[in-house]
Amino acid sequence: MDTGSHTTWVQCEGCNPCFSLIQTPNFPFQRSQSYRSIPCGHQECPTPREACYGSSCGFKARYGSSVGPSTRETIAKETLTFSSDRLGDTELHDNIFLACGLENQNIRFPQPNKIAGVLGLGPGGPGTSPIWSQVLKKRFSYCLAASEQTSSRLHIGEGARMVGPQVVSTPLVKGANPSLYYVGLKDIGIAGTRLRIQGLYAGGCIIDTGAPYSSLLPNAYAMVRNGFIQYFAQFGMQPYGNGSRPSDLPRFDLCFPRTPPGFRFPTMTFHFRGADLVVQPTSVFVVGANFICVALKSSDKKTMLGAYQQTQHEFSFDLEIGNRGTLFFAPNNCGAPT
């Protein structure tokens, strides 16, 4: 479920290269009676001719960096069936744009891999429309599970509405990339104390479930990093330096040795415009047998709230409220393990 892109695709039979060891078979599109291919250059094809896949309407995407995951695929129309809480057991939608991933590179997921494609929830842009728009809805919500033993949840439509005493909201704002969702970020706090980082979030904060971890612009990251170092110093803990850093640590910049008795993990708060997102320690730190790492990254280009920091909360995007829409959220454990 990716709020950072808007094309929905699955890996299809005949892919080469493929991302391997997925738990479900590749989609057998040639045996689907409802699959309808779109010729290159046809008026239904939402992408330019240079993106064609052979004689078919096509699409190319790269996620993240220039050496990151990429896919090349053919775009078709397909019938998708969703479970529904209003129209009986299921709700059927035909003529949905679905891309078939046939050349998938650098896409690596831990085993066992349940992931076989991307469900595009972004605001839209060049190419196909996001899935919520194609099923004629303007509201969706998700709750990302913190545990691999728990299923994450997605609602599209009326079931995505959020109400309750803990629900807060912040407006979506204009950002540099119209294909991404942005909110206004005012400050960051550690253990309930604001760091007073004014003016370091130019361009807004992207909400991206397709990014594993959050990232901050270098100056803001440096102040947050220093804030964590000062907090850990209260317990006599110093971060690993380049010379003392064990080789088996995760690839995070700021890591500490295992905690001493009496240590209390801090929360991290994103102070958005009109709403505070209090991220619990299990969604801030990656903890191993002999280390604690802060799951944040520095980025020269963007401030972004990634998936790890979104766990244990439910988020709802209502694209009818406000000029650009409104983001609602509230704490939620996303259900019991399944």
Coordinates of N, CA and C in Angstrom, one line a residue, residues 40-135:
C40 N -0.5 -0.1 -27.8 CA 0.3 1.1 -27.7 C -0.3 2.2 -28.6
G41 N -0.4 3.4 -28.0 CA -1.0 4.5 -28.8 C -2.5 4.6 -28.8
H42 N -3.1 3.6 -28.2 CA -4.6 3.6 -28.2 C -5.1 4.8 -27.3
Q43 N -6.3 5.3 -27.6 CA -6.8 6.4 -26.8 C -7.0 6.1 -25.3
E44 N -7.2 4.8 -25.0 CA -7.3 4.4 -23.6 C -6.0 4.4 -22.8
C45 N -4.9 4.3 -23.6 CA -3.6 4.2 -22.9 C -3.2 5.5 -22.2
P46 N -3.0 5.5 -20.9 CA -2.7 6.7 -20.2 C -1.3 7.2 -20.2
T47 N -0.4 6.4 -20.9 CA 1.0 6.8 -20.9 C 1.5 7.1 -22.3
P48 N 2.5 7.8 -22.5 CA 3.0 8.2 -23.9 C 3.6 6.9 -24.6
R49 N 3.8 7.1 -25.9 CA 4.3 6.0 -26.7 C 5.6 5.5 -26.3
E50 N 6.5 6.4 -25.8 CA 7.8 6.0 -25.4 C 7.8 5.1 -24.2
A51 N 6.7 5.0 -23.5 CA 6.6 4.1 -22.4 C 6.0 2.7 -22.8
C52 N 5.7 2.5 -24.1 CA 5.0 1.3 -24.5 C 5.9 0.1 -24.2
Y53 N 5.2 -1.1 -23.9 CA 5.9 -2.3 -23.7 C 5.7 -3.2 -25.0
G54 N 6.6 -3.1 -25.9 CA 6.3 -3.8 -27.2 C 5.2 -3.1 -27.9
S55 N 4.2 -3.9 -28.3 CA 3.0 -3.3 -29.0 C 1.9 -2.9 -28.0
S56 N 2.1 -3.1 -26.7 CA 1.1 -2.8 -25.7 C 1.4 -1.5 -25.0
C57 N 0.3 -0.9 -24.4 CA 0.4 0.2 -23.5 C 1.4 -0.1 -22.4
G58 N 2.3 0.8 -22.0 CA 3.3 0.4 -21.0 C 3.5 1.4 -20.0
F59 N 4.4 1.1 -19.1 CA 4.7 2.0 -17.9 C 6.0 1.6 -17.4
K60 N 6.8 2.6 -17.0 CA 8.1 2.4 -16.3 C 8.1 3.2 -15.0
A61 N 8.7 2.6 -14.0 CA 8.8 3.3 -12.7 C 10.0 2.9 -12.0
R62 N 10.6 3.9 -11.3 CA 11.7 3.6 -10.4 C 11.4 4.2 -9.1
Y63 N 11.6 3.4 -8.0 CA 11.2 3.8 -6.7 C 12.5 4.2 -5.9
G64 N 12.5 5.4 -5.3 CA 13.6 5.8 -4.5 C 14.8 6.3 -5.4
S65 N 16.0 5.8 -5.1 CA 17.2 6.4 -5.8 C 17.3 5.8 -7.2
S66 N 18.3 6.4 -7.9 CA 18.6 6.0 -9.3 C 19.0 4.5 -9.4
V67 N 19.4 3.9 -8.3 CA 19.8 2.5 -8.4 C 18.8 1.7 -7.5
G68 N 17.7 2.2 -7.2 CA 16.7 1.6 -6.4 C 15.8 0.6 -7.2
P69 N 14.8 0.1 -6.6 CA 13.8 -0.8 -7.3 C 13.2 -0.2 -8.5
S70 N 13.1 -0.9 -9.6 CA 12.4 -0.5 -10.8 C 11.5 -1.5 -11.4
T71 N 10.6 -1.1 -12.2 CA 9.7 -2.0 -12.8 C 9.4 -1.5 -14.2
R72 N 9.2 -2.4 -15.2 CA 8.7 -2.1 -16.5 C 7.6 -3.0 -16.8
E73 N 6.5 -2.5 -17.3 CA 5.3 -3.3 -17.3 C 4.3 -2.9 -18.4
T74 N 3.3 -3.7 -18.6 CA 2.3 -3.4 -19.6 C 1.0 -3.1 -18.8
I75 N 0.3 -2.0 -19.3 CA -0.9 -1.6 -18.7 C -2.1 -2.2 -19.4
A76 N -3.1 -2.7 -18.6 CA -4.3 -3.3 -19.2 C -5.5 -2.8 -18.4
K77 N -6.7 -3.3 -18.7 CA -7.9 -3.1 -18.0 C -8.2 -4.5 -17.4
E78 N -8.7 -4.5 -16.1 CA -9.0 -5.8 -15.4 C -10.2 -5.5 -14.5
T79 N -10.8 -6.6 -14.1 CA -11.9 -6.6 -13.1 C -11.3 -6.9 -11.8
L80 N -11.5 -6.1 -10.8 CA -11.0 -6.3 -9.4 C -12.2 -6.5 -8.5
T81 N -12.1 -7.4 -7.5 CA -13.2 -7.6 -6.6 C -12.6 -7.4 -5.2
F82 N -13.3 -6.5 -4.4 CA -13.0 -6.2 -3.1 C -14.0 -6.7 -2.1
S83 N -13.5 -7.1 -0.9 CA -14.4 -7.3 0.2 C -15.1 -6.0 0.6
S84 N -16.4 -6.1 0.9 CA -17.2 -4.9 1.2 C -18.0 -5.1 2.4
D85 N -18.2 -4.0 3.2 CA -19.0 -4.0 4.4 C -20.3 -3.3 4.2
R86 N -20.6 -2.9 2.9 CA -21.9 -2.2 2.6 C -22.7 -3.0 1.5
L87 N -22.0 -3.5 0.6 CA -22.7 -4.1 -0.6 C -22.6 -5.6 -0.6
G88 N -23.0 -6.2 0.6 CA -22.9 -7.7 0.7 C -21.4 -8.1 1.0
D89 N -21.0 -9.2 0.5 CA -19.7 -9.7 0.9 C -18.6 -9.1 0.0
T90 N -19.0 -8.8 -1.3 CA -17.9 -8.3 -2.2 C -18.5 -7.2 -3.0
E91 N -17.5 -6.4 -3.6 CA -17.9 -5.3 -4.5 C -17.0 -5.4 -5.7
L92 N -17.6 -5.5 -6.9 CA -16.8 -5.7 -8.1 C -16.7 -4.4 -8.9
H93 N -15.5 -4.2 -9.4 CA -15.2 -3.0 -10.3 C -14.5 -3.5 -11.5
D94 N -15.1 -3.2 -12.7 CA -14.5 -3.6 -13.9 C -13.8 -2.4 -14.6
N95 N -13.0 -2.6 -15.6 CA -12.3 -1.6 -16.3 C -11.3 -0.8 -15.4
I96 N -10.7 -1.5 -14.5 CA -9.7 -0.9 -13.6 C -8.3 -1.0 -14.3
F97 N -7.6 0.1 -14.3 CA -6.2 0.0 -14.8 C -5.4 -0.9 -13.9
L98 N -4.8 -1.9 -14.5 CA -3.8 -2.8 -13.7 C -2.6 -3.0 -14.6
A99 N -1.4 -2.8 -14.0 CA -0.2 -3.0 -14.7 C 0.4 -4.3 -14.4
C100 N 1.0 -5.0 -15.4 CA 1.6 -6.3 -15.2 C 3.1 -6.1 -15.2
G101 N 3.7 -6.3 -14.1 CA 5.1 -6.1 -13.9 C 5.9 -7.3 -14.6
L102 N 6.6 -7.0 -15.6 CA 7.3 -8.0 -16.4 C 8.8 -7.9 -16.4
E103 N 9.4 -6.8 -15.9 CA 10.8 -6.6 -15.7 C 11.0 -5.9 -14.4
N104 N 11.2 -6.6 -13.4 CA 11.3 -6.1 -12.0 C 12.7 -6.3 -11.5
Q105 N 13.4 -5.2 -11.1 CA 14.8 -5.3 -10.7 C 15.0 -4.6 -9.3
N106 N 15.9 -5.1 -8.6 CA 16.4 -4.5 -7.3 C 15.2 -4.4 -6.3
I107 N 14.2 -5.3 -6.4 CA 13.1 -5.3 -5.5 C 13.4 -6.5 -4.5
R108 N 13.8 -6.1 -3.3 CA 14.1 -7.2 -2.3 C 13.3 -7.0 -1.1
F109 N 12.7 -8.1 -0.7 CA 11.9 -8.1 0.6 C 12.4 -9.3 1.4
P110 N 12.2 -9.2 2.7 CA 12.6 -10.3 3.6 C 11.8 -11.5 3.3
Q111 N 12.4 -12.7 3.5 CA 11.6 -13.9 3.3 C 11.0 -14.3 4.7
P112 N 9.8 -15.0 4.6 CA 9.0 -15.3 3.4 C 8.3 -14.0 2.9
N113 N 8.4 -13.9 1.6 CA 7.9 -12.6 0.9 C 6.4 -12.8 0.5
K114 N 5.6 -11.9 1.1 CA 4.2 -11.9 0.8 C 3.8 -10.9 -0.3
I115 N 4.8 -10.0 -0.6 CA 4.6 -8.9 -1.5 C 4.8 -9.2 -2.9
A116 N 3.8 -8.9 -3.8 CA 3.8 -9.3 -5.2 C 3.5 -8.1 -6.1
G117 N 3.5 -6.9 -5.6 CA 3.3 -5.7 -6.4 C 3.0 -4.5 -5.5
V118 N 2.4 -3.5 -6.1 CA 2.2 -2.2 -5.4 C 0.7 -1.8 -5.6
L119 N 0.1 -1.4 -4.6 CA -1.2 -0.8 -4.6 C -1.1 0.7 -4.5
G120 N -1.3 1.4 -5.6 CA -1.0 2.9 -5.7 C -2.1 3.7 -5.1
L121 N -1.8 4.4 -4.0 CA -2.8 5.2 -3.2 C -2.4 6.7 -3.3
G122 N -1.4 7.1 -4.1 CA -1.0 8.5 -4.2 C -2.1 9.4 -4.8
P123 N -1.8 10.7 -4.8 CA -2.8 11.6 -5.3 C -3.0 11.6 -6.8
G124 N -2.1 11.0 -7.5 CA -2.3 10.9 -9.0 C -1.2 11.7 -9.7
G125 N -1.1 11.5 -11.0 CA -0.1 12.2 -11.8 C 0.0 11.5 -13.1
P126 N 1.1 11.6 -13.9 CA 1.2 11.0 -15.2 C 0.9 9.5 -15.1
G127 N 0.2 9.0 -16.0 CA -0.1 7.6 -16.0 C -1.5 7.3 -15.5
T128 N -1.7 6.1 -14.9 CA -3.0 5.7 -14.4 C -3.4 6.4 -13.2
S129 N -4.7 6.4 -12.9 CA -5.2 7.1 -11.7 C -5.0 6.2 -10.5
P130 N -5.0 6.7 -9.3 CA -4.8 5.9 -8.1 C -6.1 5.0 -7.9
I131 N -5.9 4.0 -7.2 CA -7.0 3.0 -7.1 C -8.2 3.6 -6.4
W132 N -8.1 4.5 -5.5 CA -9.3 5.1 -4.8 C -10.1 5.9 -5.8
S133 N -9.4 6.6 -6.7 CA -10.1 7.4 -7.7 C -10.8 6.5 -8.8
Q134 N -10.2 5.4 -9.1 CA -10.8 4.5 -10.1 C -12.1 3.8 -9.6
V135 N -12.2 3.6 -8.3 CA -13.4 3.0 -7.7 C -14.3 4.1 -7.2

